Amino acid sequence: MSPARTAPMSSEELKWTAVCKLGDILPGTGVCALVEGRHVAVFRIGDSGIHAIDNIDPRSGASVLSRGLVGNLGEHIVVASPLYKNHFDLRTGECLEAPEHSVRAHHVRVNGDDVLIALA
Amino acid sequence: MKIVLVGHGMVGHKFLEELRQLQTPGAEVTVLCEEPRVAYDRVHLSEFFAGKTAEDLSLVAPGFFAEAGFTLRLGSRAAAIDRRARTVTTQDGVTLPYDKLVLATGSYPFVPPVKGSERDQCFVYRTIEDLEAMKAAGAISRKGVVVGGGLLGLECAKALRDLGLETHVVEFAPRLMAVQVDDEGGRILRSKIEALGVQVHTERNTVEITDGRSARHRMVFADGTHLETDMIVFSAGIRPRDELARQNALAVGARGGIAIDDHCRTSDAAILAIGECAAWRDQTFGLVAPGYEMARIAARQLAGDAQAAFGGADMSTKLKLMGVDVASIGDAHGRTPGCRSFRYADECKQVYKKIVVSADGKHLLGAVLVGNADEYGTLLQMALNRIALPADPEFLILPSSDGKAKPGLGADALPDSAQICSCNNVSKGQICAAVGEGASTIGEIKACTKAGATCGGCVPLVTQVMKAEMARLGLSVNNHLCEHFPYSRQELYHLVRVGEIRSFEDLLARHGQGLGCDICKPTAASIFASCWNDFVLKGELATLQDSNDYFLGNIQKDGTYSVVPRMPGGEVTPEGLIAVGQVAKKYGLYTKITGGQRVDLFGARVEQLPAIWEELIAAGFESGHAYGKALRTVKSCVGSTWCRYGVDDSVGLAIELENRYKGLRAPHKIKFGVSGCTRECAEAQGKDIGIIATERGWNLYVCGNGGMKPRHAELIAADLDKAGLVRLIDRFLMFYVRTADRLQRTSTWRDNLEGGLDYLKAVLIDDSLGICSELEQQMQHVVDTYQCEWKTAITDPEVRKRFRTFINDPRADQRIVFVEERGQIRPARAEERPIVENAEVEA
């Protein structure tokens, strides 16, 4: 259904979905968007840094990652799951405490005021 | 082996505990206890007058005798021993055989031979029965006299003062605590005690007690003067209870006491003696630590360890008498030939310190500290371990003028064998071993080694040893909150308040680095709320909140939230209950009664929360803050309004307190309980703040906890009126908010406070840091700026629109699936769920 992350499509081939306006996301928080039926957590770091990863926390199966607190741990920009506080790298989806619980990171683009997501 | 223990006091019980721990095979143990109750804490006896009950003072864990398989005979005095037959006979005629007999008969109070000492309202101070009689007499007396100005006499004077009597101390010697302190120290001690309202009469030899004119008794002194009083307590020392030994021709010490050898054996090898009744090398010991040591030796003897030997005991003491620190170490009076002393006296601050050093100036022999005993731990270790003194030993007791640290002894200087905690005989080596096994807080050290867990006097030294060992092992001793702030929570709180910092951005720019994280953001949010009390979802503050605080609900395993309306004191009207029920029914929520006497509604999805709260608020409810590190509930029993035993209106007080403190953000959640009488149906002593009604007001207990590590709350003040109670709670809570670590409940906070409960009392009652009015003002600010967060949230469209599942779709989260159980919903388990892949959501 979606290509492996090791072989990314070029930006033109991706299917972009506009999910919201930049102003809809309070800087330093996330929201959950529905992209082609998939739950995607979209975070805004600072004024313009946008990141997107799966919203479902693999440990609990609950759709909650957009509701976690964001920040950094060393080099990683992360969100902490609101349920068990495990951290996910917003750029790669890697779960820092338990790599087997990593999630998928998705493509993001800001076009003017629009936030666009393409599933990875 | 049949073991009979005669006497169940502190030392007797310690013996039983040790014996049980050693699991001596085949031991059949019978305990004869003369008193009508099991062993209690005689060291803290005066707290009986500050509101503690006999049960509070008990040393015996519930179920101890049953679990250990020991037989206890209460109210059973040993009247005779037949050494040849090896039997003991009680006063009621029961004869028990023994293989080993252990005498722990303690001592009796010495009453000087004064004519009239047998009159009514004349007491001794030894047992709970004595105290009960004193209490009854105190209620009909105005004035009270303690005969004896020693350690116990002053304890007793505190008791009389706590009973509200005009209190006098009459002492034969020229100074107070003649055994422990010298003349100069005695003078400072006297003026401090007198400043507390106790009148001291030294060099008074009472010769007769007769009828008084203005009071019940007149005490006539040898110098012809007299003093009138309504009650008298004799506390002129103790004498060993050695009559069983004398009757049976066992050897006794030159000054009394049952003579024992190094193995606690009397002149009959089948009989051992321990504690205050025993005389080791003609010396008796009136302190609990040597008694405990003898108990350990005796138990090990009986368990087959013939080597276990008593090596004497250090009689150094440190105590707080009516808030006055007094300590005495070793040769306090400088009786060693050739010794020299250094003295420091400050008559303004009423502090006196003296050290006695050896003739060659190399070793510390003794010390006296009055008014401030901060150096006790260091000096004691120096004396006990014969540690070489620094070149200028006077600096050990002089106040430092330039802020430099005193010539510390440094924990490194101590040998591993150095005894750090004398109450529980814990050595430096044992503390270091505990650190090696992972203990890294003083609370953990107490839990695993018992060091500092009895009198608490050694806690500063234990902390020092722990930190030094952690440093030696290369373990991090930093208390930094996280990688973004090189500060502890307490330091951060201070920076926020002093710098009037109101935003995380500002805090990070001024004192931190990076982006922040899920540790420092909620901590900062909590500190901002405690200091400034703005709406928690206002602007940038919202971005700092944990999911719970962001959605003002408790997140559950499936990503739904639970909803808890506040029901102050657990009181709710039928209309209120119906409204809650209707909301639960309308939104299909699971309902359960919480431990905090309110109703929890589970299974609400984020987008349902504002509508649910709109209805609850319309029915008169407010946020219960069940989601926050904040004041949760004030649990109450029904109190004097309905209960036939109730002494005061616990529900009314609970409601008042819950309404006062609701919304207060803190390092962790806070729970209260208010009971209307000592039956304690609200379980207040298991709460952070517990309040129990008494005939004369309210007793306040603090730092209790249920949960994983239950801890009984401790009495901090007794018989308070409501204004005094509220004032003290204001101070307590704000001090906790200010100084605790992140996610540290009051009980853990208390366990890690150097100085413990006494320190808390000094800060919060005696205002030793001069911060009480500030703490009260800060609390008043929080009270005055309270708002129901849910009311603000639902009326703010910007906030309200955050409550949605998808930013780009109005549908609910289809992955949330419930099944029915016992007539209500519950989250579906994995095997009960329809297969819903991440990629698919049914339309």
Coordinates of N, CA and C in Angstrom, one line a residue, chain B residues 273-444:
Chain B
A273 N 20.1 -10.5 81.9 CA 19.4 -9.3 82.2 C 19.8 -8.2 81.1
I274 N 18.9 -7.4 80.7 CA 19.2 -6.4 79.7 C 18.4 -5.1 80.0
G275 N 19.0 -4.0 79.5 CA 18.3 -2.7 79.6 C 18.6 -2.0 81.0
E276 N 17.7 -1.2 81.4 CA 17.9 -0.3 82.6 C 18.1 -1.1 83.9
C277 N 17.6 -2.3 83.9 CA 17.7 -3.1 85.2 C 19.1 -3.7 85.3
A278 N 19.9 -3.7 84.2 CA 21.2 -4.4 84.3 C 22.3 -3.5 84.6
A279 N 23.3 -4.1 85.4 CA 24.5 -3.3 85.7 C 25.7 -4.0 85.1
W280 N 26.3 -3.4 84.1 CA 27.5 -3.9 83.5 C 28.7 -3.2 84.0
R281 N 29.7 -3.9 84.6 CA 30.8 -3.3 85.3 C 30.3 -2.2 86.3
D282 N 29.3 -2.5 87.0 CA 28.8 -1.6 88.1 C 28.1 -0.3 87.5
Q283 N 27.9 -0.4 86.2 CA 27.3 0.8 85.5 C 25.9 0.5 85.0
T284 N 24.9 1.3 85.3 CA 23.6 1.1 84.6 C 23.4 2.2 83.6
F285 N 22.5 1.9 82.6 CA 22.4 2.8 81.5 C 20.9 3.2 81.4
G286 N 20.7 4.5 81.5 CA 19.3 4.9 81.4 C 18.9 5.4 80.0
L287 N 19.6 5.0 79.0 CA 19.3 5.4 77.6 C 18.9 4.2 76.9
V288 N 18.1 4.5 75.8 CA 17.6 3.3 75.1 C 18.6 2.6 74.2
A289 N 19.6 3.4 73.7 CA 20.5 2.7 72.7 C 21.3 1.6 73.4
P290 N 21.9 1.8 74.6 CA 22.6 0.7 75.2 C 21.7 -0.5 75.5
G291 N 20.5 -0.2 75.8 CA 19.5 -1.2 76.1 C 19.2 -2.1 74.9
Y292 N 19.1 -1.4 73.8 CA 18.8 -2.1 72.5 C 20.0 -3.0 72.1
E293 N 21.2 -2.4 72.4 CA 22.4 -3.2 72.1 C 22.4 -4.5 73.0
M294 N 22.1 -4.3 74.3 CA 22.0 -5.5 75.1 C 21.0 -6.5 74.6
A295 N 19.9 -6.0 74.1 CA 18.8 -6.9 73.6 C 19.4 -7.7 72.4
R296 N 20.1 -7.0 71.6 CA 20.7 -7.7 70.4 C 21.7 -8.8 70.9
I297 N 22.5 -8.4 71.9 CA 23.5 -9.4 72.4 C 22.8 -10.6 73.0
A298 N 21.8 -10.3 73.8 CA 21.1 -11.4 74.5 C 20.4 -12.3 73.5
A299 N 19.8 -11.7 72.5 CA 19.1 -12.6 71.5 C 20.1 -13.4 70.7
R300 N 21.2 -12.9 70.4 CA 22.2 -13.6 69.6 C 22.8 -14.7 70.5
Q301 N 23.0 -14.4 71.8 CA 23.4 -15.5 72.8 C 22.5 -16.7 72.7
L302 N 21.2 -16.4 72.8 CA 20.2 -17.5 72.9 C 20.1 -18.2 71.6
A303 N 20.5 -17.5 70.5 CA 20.4 -18.1 69.2 C 21.7 -18.9 68.9
G304 N 22.6 -18.9 69.9 CA 23.8 -19.8 69.8 C 25.1 -19.1 69.5
D305 N 25.0 -17.7 69.4 CA 26.3 -17.0 69.1 C 26.9 -16.6 70.4
A306 N 27.8 -17.5 70.8 CA 28.5 -17.2 72.2 C 29.4 -16.1 72.2
Q307 N 29.8 -15.6 71.0 CA 30.8 -14.5 70.9 C 30.2 -13.2 71.1
A308 N 28.9 -13.1 70.9 CA 28.2 -11.8 70.9 C 28.5 -11.1 72.3
A309 N 29.0 -9.9 72.3 CA 29.4 -9.3 73.6 C 29.1 -7.8 73.6
F310 N 28.7 -7.4 74.8 CA 28.4 -6.0 75.0 C 29.7 -5.3 75.4
G311 N 30.0 -4.2 74.8 CA 31.3 -3.5 75.0 C 31.1 -2.1 75.6
G312 N 30.0 -2.0 76.4 CA 29.8 -0.7 77.0 C 29.1 0.2 76.0
A313 N 28.7 1.4 76.4 CA 28.0 2.2 75.5 C 28.4 3.7 75.7
D314 N 28.3 4.4 74.6 CA 28.5 5.8 74.7 C 27.3 6.5 75.2
M315 N 27.5 7.4 76.2 CA 26.3 8.0 76.8 C 26.1 9.4 76.3
S316 N 26.6 9.7 75.1 CA 26.4 11.0 74.5 C 24.9 11.1 74.2
T317 N 24.4 12.3 74.3 CA 23.0 12.5 74.0 C 22.8 13.8 73.3
K318 N 21.7 13.8 72.5 CA 21.3 15.0 71.8 C 19.8 15.0 71.9
L319 N 19.2 16.1 72.3 CA 17.8 16.1 72.4 C 17.3 17.6 72.2
K320 N 16.0 17.6 72.0 CA 15.4 18.9 71.9 C 14.4 19.0 73.0
L321 N 14.6 20.0 73.9 CA 13.7 20.1 75.0 C 12.9 21.4 74.8
M322 N 11.6 21.3 74.6 CA 10.8 22.4 74.4 C 11.4 23.3 73.3
G323 N 11.9 22.6 72.3 CA 12.4 23.4 71.1 C 13.9 23.8 71.3
V324 N 14.5 23.5 72.5 CA 15.8 23.9 72.7 C 16.8 22.8 72.5
D325 N 17.8 23.0 71.6 CA 18.7 21.9 71.4 C 19.7 21.8 72.5
V326 N 19.9 20.6 73.0 CA 20.9 20.3 74.0 C 21.7 19.0 73.7
A327 N 23.0 19.1 73.7 CA 23.7 17.9 73.4 C 24.9 17.8 74.3
S328 N 25.3 16.6 74.6 CA 26.4 16.3 75.5 C 27.2 15.1 75.0
I329 N 28.5 15.2 74.9 CA 29.3 14.1 74.3 C 30.4 13.8 75.3
G330 N 30.6 12.5 75.5 CA 31.8 12.0 76.3 C 32.1 12.7 77.6
D331 N 33.3 13.2 77.7 CA 33.8 13.8 78.9 C 33.3 15.3 78.9
A332 N 32.1 15.5 79.1 CA 31.5 16.9 78.9 C 32.1 17.8 80.0
H333 N 32.4 17.3 81.1 CA 32.8 18.1 82.3 C 34.3 18.3 82.4
G334 N 35.1 17.7 81.4 CA 36.5 17.9 81.4 C 37.2 17.3 82.6
R335 N 36.9 16.0 82.9 CA 37.4 15.4 84.1 C 38.7 14.6 83.8
T336 N 39.0 14.4 82.5 CA 40.2 13.7 82.2 C 41.4 14.5 82.6
P337 N 42.4 13.9 83.2 CA 43.6 14.7 83.7 C 44.3 15.4 82.5
G338 N 44.6 16.6 82.7 CA 45.4 17.3 81.7 C 44.6 17.9 80.5
C339 N 43.3 17.6 80.4 CA 42.5 18.0 79.3 C 42.3 19.5 79.3
R340 N 42.1 20.0 78.1 CA 41.8 21.5 78.0 C 40.5 21.7 77.2
S341 N 40.0 22.9 77.4 CA 38.7 23.1 76.7 C 38.7 24.4 75.9
F342 N 37.8 24.4 74.9 CA 37.5 25.6 74.2 C 36.1 25.9 74.4
R343 N 35.7 27.2 74.7 CA 34.3 27.6 74.9 C 33.9 28.7 74.0
Y344 N 32.7 28.7 73.6 CA 32.1 29.8 72.9 C 30.7 30.0 73.4
A345 N 30.4 31.3 73.8 CA 29.1 31.6 74.3 C 28.6 32.9 73.6
D346 N 27.3 32.8 73.2 CA 26.7 34.0 72.6 C 25.4 34.3 73.4
E347 N 25.5 35.3 74.2 CA 24.3 35.5 75.1 C 23.2 36.2 74.4
C348 N 23.4 36.8 73.2 CA 22.3 37.3 72.4 C 21.5 36.2 71.8
K349 N 22.2 35.3 71.1 CA 21.5 34.3 70.5 C 21.3 33.1 71.4
Q350 N 21.8 33.2 72.6 CA 21.6 32.1 73.6 C 22.2 30.8 73.1
V351 N 23.4 30.8 72.7 CA 24.1 29.6 72.3 C 25.3 29.4 73.1
Y352 N 25.6 28.2 73.5 CA 26.8 27.9 74.2 C 27.4 26.6 73.7
K353 N 28.7 26.6 73.4 CA 29.4 25.4 72.9 C 30.7 25.3 73.5
K354 N 31.0 24.0 73.9 CA 32.3 23.8 74.5 C 32.9 22.5 74.0
I355 N 34.1 22.4 73.7 CA 34.8 21.1 73.4 C 35.9 20.9 74.4
V356 N 36.1 19.6 74.7 CA 37.2 19.2 75.6 C 38.1 18.4 74.8
V357 N 39.4 18.8 74.8 CA 40.4 18.1 74.0 C 41.5 17.5 74.9
S358 N 42.2 16.5 74.4 CA 43.2 15.7 75.2 C 44.4 16.7 75.4
A359 N 45.2 16.3 76.4 CA 46.3 17.1 76.8 C 47.2 17.4 75.7
D360 N 47.4 16.5 74.7 CA 48.3 16.7 73.6 C 47.5 17.5 72.5
G361 N 46.3 17.8 72.7 CA 45.5 18.6 71.7 C 45.1 17.8 70.5
K362 N 45.3 16.4 70.5 CA 45.1 15.7 69.2 C 43.7 15.1 69.1
H363 N 43.1 14.9 70.3 CA 41.8 14.2 70.2 C 40.7 14.9 70.9
L364 N 39.5 14.7 70.5 CA 38.3 15.3 71.1 C 37.8 14.3 72.2
L365 N 37.7 14.8 73.4 CA 37.2 14.0 74.5 C 35.7 14.2 74.8
G366 N 35.3 15.4 74.7 CA 33.9 15.6 75.0 C 33.4 17.0 74.5
A367 N 32.1 17.2 74.6 CA 31.5 18.5 74.2 C 30.2 18.7 74.9
V368 N 29.9 20.0 74.9 CA 28.5 20.4 75.4 C 28.0 21.4 74.4
L369 N 26.8 21.2 74.0 CA 26.2 22.2 73.0 C 24.8 22.6 73.5
V370 N 24.5 23.8 73.7 CA 23.2 24.3 74.1 C 22.7 25.4 73.2
G371 N 21.5 25.3 72.7 CA 20.9 26.3 71.9 C 21.1 26.0 70.4
N372 N 22.1 25.3 70.1 CA 22.3 24.9 68.7 C 23.3 23.7 68.7
A373 N 22.8 22.6 68.2 CA 23.6 21.4 68.2 C 24.0 20.9 66.9
D374 N 24.1 21.8 65.9 CA 24.4 21.4 64.5 C 25.7 20.5 64.4
E375 N 26.7 20.8 65.3 CA 27.9 20.1 65.1 C 27.9 18.7 65.8
Y376 N 26.8 18.3 66.4 CA 26.8 17.1 67.2 C 27.3 15.9 66.5
G377 N 26.8 15.7 65.3 CA 27.2 14.5 64.5 C 28.7 14.4 64.3
T378 N 29.2 15.6 63.8 CA 30.6 15.6 63.5 C 31.5 15.4 64.8
L379 N 31.1 16.1 65.8 CA 31.9 16.0 67.1 C 31.8 14.6 67.7
L380 N 30.7 14.0 67.6 CA 30.5 12.7 68.2 C 31.4 11.7 67.4
Q381 N 31.4 11.8 66.1 CA 32.2 10.8 65.4 C 33.7 11.1 65.6
M382 N 34.1 12.3 65.8 CA 35.5 12.6 66.1 C 35.9 12.0 67.4
A383 N 35.0 12.1 68.4 CA 35.3 11.6 69.7 C 35.3 10.1 69.7
L384 N 34.3 9.5 69.1 CA 34.1 8.0 69.2 C 35.3 7.3 68.4
N385 N 35.7 7.9 67.3 CA 36.6 7.3 66.4 C 38.0 7.8 66.6
R386 N 38.2 8.6 67.6 CA 39.5 9.2 67.8 C 40.2 9.7 66.6
I387 N 39.4 10.6 65.9 CA 39.9 11.2 64.6 C 40.8 12.4 65.0
A388 N 41.9 12.5 64.3 CA 42.9 13.6 64.7 C 42.2 14.9 64.5
L389 N 42.4 15.8 65.5 CA 41.7 17.1 65.4 C 42.5 18.0 64.4
P390 N 41.8 19.0 63.8 CA 42.5 20.0 63.0 C 43.4 20.8 63.9
A391 N 44.3 21.6 63.3 CA 45.2 22.4 64.0 C 44.5 23.4 64.9
D392 N 43.5 24.0 64.5 CA 42.7 25.0 65.3 C 41.4 24.5 65.6
P393 N 41.3 23.6 66.6 CA 40.0 22.9 66.9 C 38.9 23.9 67.3
E394 N 39.2 25.1 67.7 CA 38.2 26.1 68.1 C 37.2 26.4 66.9
F395 N 37.7 26.2 65.7 CA 36.9 26.5 64.5 C 35.8 25.5 64.4
L396 N 35.9 24.4 65.1 CA 34.8 23.4 65.1 C 33.5 23.9 65.7
I397 N 33.7 24.8 66.6 CA 32.4 25.4 67.3 C 32.2 26.8 67.0
L398 N 33.2 27.5 66.5 CA 33.0 29.0 66.2 C 32.1 29.1 65.0
P399 N 31.2 30.1 65.0 CA 30.4 30.4 63.8 C 31.3 30.9 62.7
S400 N 31.1 30.5 61.5 CA 32.0 30.9 60.4 C 31.5 32.3 60.0
S401 N 32.5 33.2 59.9 CA 32.2 34.6 59.7 C 32.2 34.9 58.2
D402 N 32.9 34.2 57.4 CA 33.0 34.5 56.0 C 32.3 33.5 55.1
G403 N 31.3 32.8 55.7 CA 30.6 31.9 54.8 C 31.3 30.7 54.5
K404 N 32.6 30.5 55.0 CA 33.3 29.3 54.6 C 32.8 28.1 55.4
A405 N 32.9 27.0 54.8 CA 32.4 25.8 55.5 C 33.3 25.5 56.7
K406 N 32.8 24.9 57.7 CA 33.6 24.6 58.9 C 34.6 23.5 58.6
P407 N 35.6 23.4 59.4 CA 36.5 22.3 59.1 C 35.8 21.0 59.3
G408 N 35.2 20.5 58.2 CA 34.3 19.4 58.3 C 35.1 18.2 58.6
L409 N 34.4 17.2 59.1 CA 35.2 16.0 59.3 C 35.2 15.2 58.0
G410 N 34.2 15.5 57.2 CA 34.2 14.8 55.9 C 33.9 13.3 56.2
A411 N 33.0 12.8 55.6 CA 32.6 11.4 55.8 C 33.8 10.5 55.5
D412 N 34.7 10.9 54.6 CA 35.8 10.1 54.3 C 36.7 9.7 55.5
A413 N 36.7 10.7 56.4 CA 37.6 10.5 57.6 C 37.1 9.3 58.5
L414 N 35.9 8.9 58.3 CA 35.4 7.9 59.2 C 35.7 6.5 58.8
P415 N 36.1 5.7 59.7 CA 36.3 4.3 59.4 C 35.0 3.6 59.0
D416 N 35.0 2.5 58.3 CA 33.8 1.8 57.9 C 33.0 1.3 59.1
S417 N 33.8 1.1 60.2 CA 33.1 0.5 61.4 C 32.4 1.6 62.2
A418 N 32.6 2.9 61.9 CA 32.1 4.0 62.7 C 30.5 3.8 62.7
Q419 N 30.0 3.9 64.0 CA 28.6 3.7 64.1 C 27.9 5.1 63.8
I420 N 27.1 5.1 62.8 CA 26.5 6.4 62.4 C 25.2 6.6 63.1
C421 N 24.4 5.5 63.2 CA 23.1 5.6 63.8 C 23.1 4.7 65.1
S422 N 23.1 5.4 66.2 CA 23.2 4.6 67.5 C 21.9 3.9 67.9
C423 N 20.8 4.5 67.5 CA 19.5 3.8 67.9 C 19.4 2.5 67.3
N424 N 19.8 2.4 66.0 CA 19.7 1.1 65.3 C 21.0 0.4 64.9
N425 N 22.1 1.0 65.5 CA 23.4 0.4 65.4 C 23.7 0.2 63.9
V426 N 23.7 1.2 63.1 CA 24.1 1.1 61.7 C 25.4 1.8 61.5
S427 N 26.3 1.1 60.9 CA 27.7 1.6 60.7 C 27.8 2.3 59.3
K428 N 28.9 3.0 59.2 CA 29.1 3.7 57.9 C 29.2 2.6 56.8
G429 N 29.8 1.5 57.1 CA 30.0 0.5 56.1 C 28.6 0.0 55.6
Q430 N 27.7 -0.2 56.5 CA 26.3 -0.6 56.1 C 25.6 0.4 55.2
I431 N 25.8 1.7 55.5 CA 25.2 2.7 54.6 C 25.8 2.7 53.3
C432 N 27.2 2.6 53.2 CA 27.9 2.5 52.0 C 27.4 1.3 51.1
A433 N 27.2 0.2 51.8 CA 26.8 -1.0 51.1 C 25.4 -0.8 50.5
A434 N 24.5 -0.1 51.2 CA 23.2 0.2 50.7 C 23.3 1.1 49.5
V435 N 24.2 2.1 49.5 CA 24.4 2.9 48.3 C 24.9 2.0 47.2
G436 N 25.8 1.1 47.4 CA 26.3 0.2 46.4 C 25.2 -0.6 45.8
E437 N 24.1 -0.9 46.6 CA 23.0 -1.7 46.1 C 21.9 -0.8 45.5
G438 N 22.2 0.5 45.4 CA 21.3 1.3 44.6 C 20.5 2.4 45.3
A439 N 20.6 2.4 46.7 CA 19.9 3.4 47.4 C 20.5 4.8 47.1
S440 N 19.7 5.8 46.8 CA 20.3 7.1 46.4 C 19.6 8.2 47.0
T441 N 18.6 8.0 47.9 CA 18.0 9.1 48.7 C 18.0 8.7 50.1
I442 N 17.8 9.7 51.0 CA 17.9 9.4 52.4 C 16.7 8.5 52.8
G443 N 15.6 8.7 52.1 CA 14.4 7.8 52.3 C 14.7 6.4 52.0
E444 N 15.4 6.1 51.0 CA 15.8 4.7 50.6 C 16.7 4.1 51.7

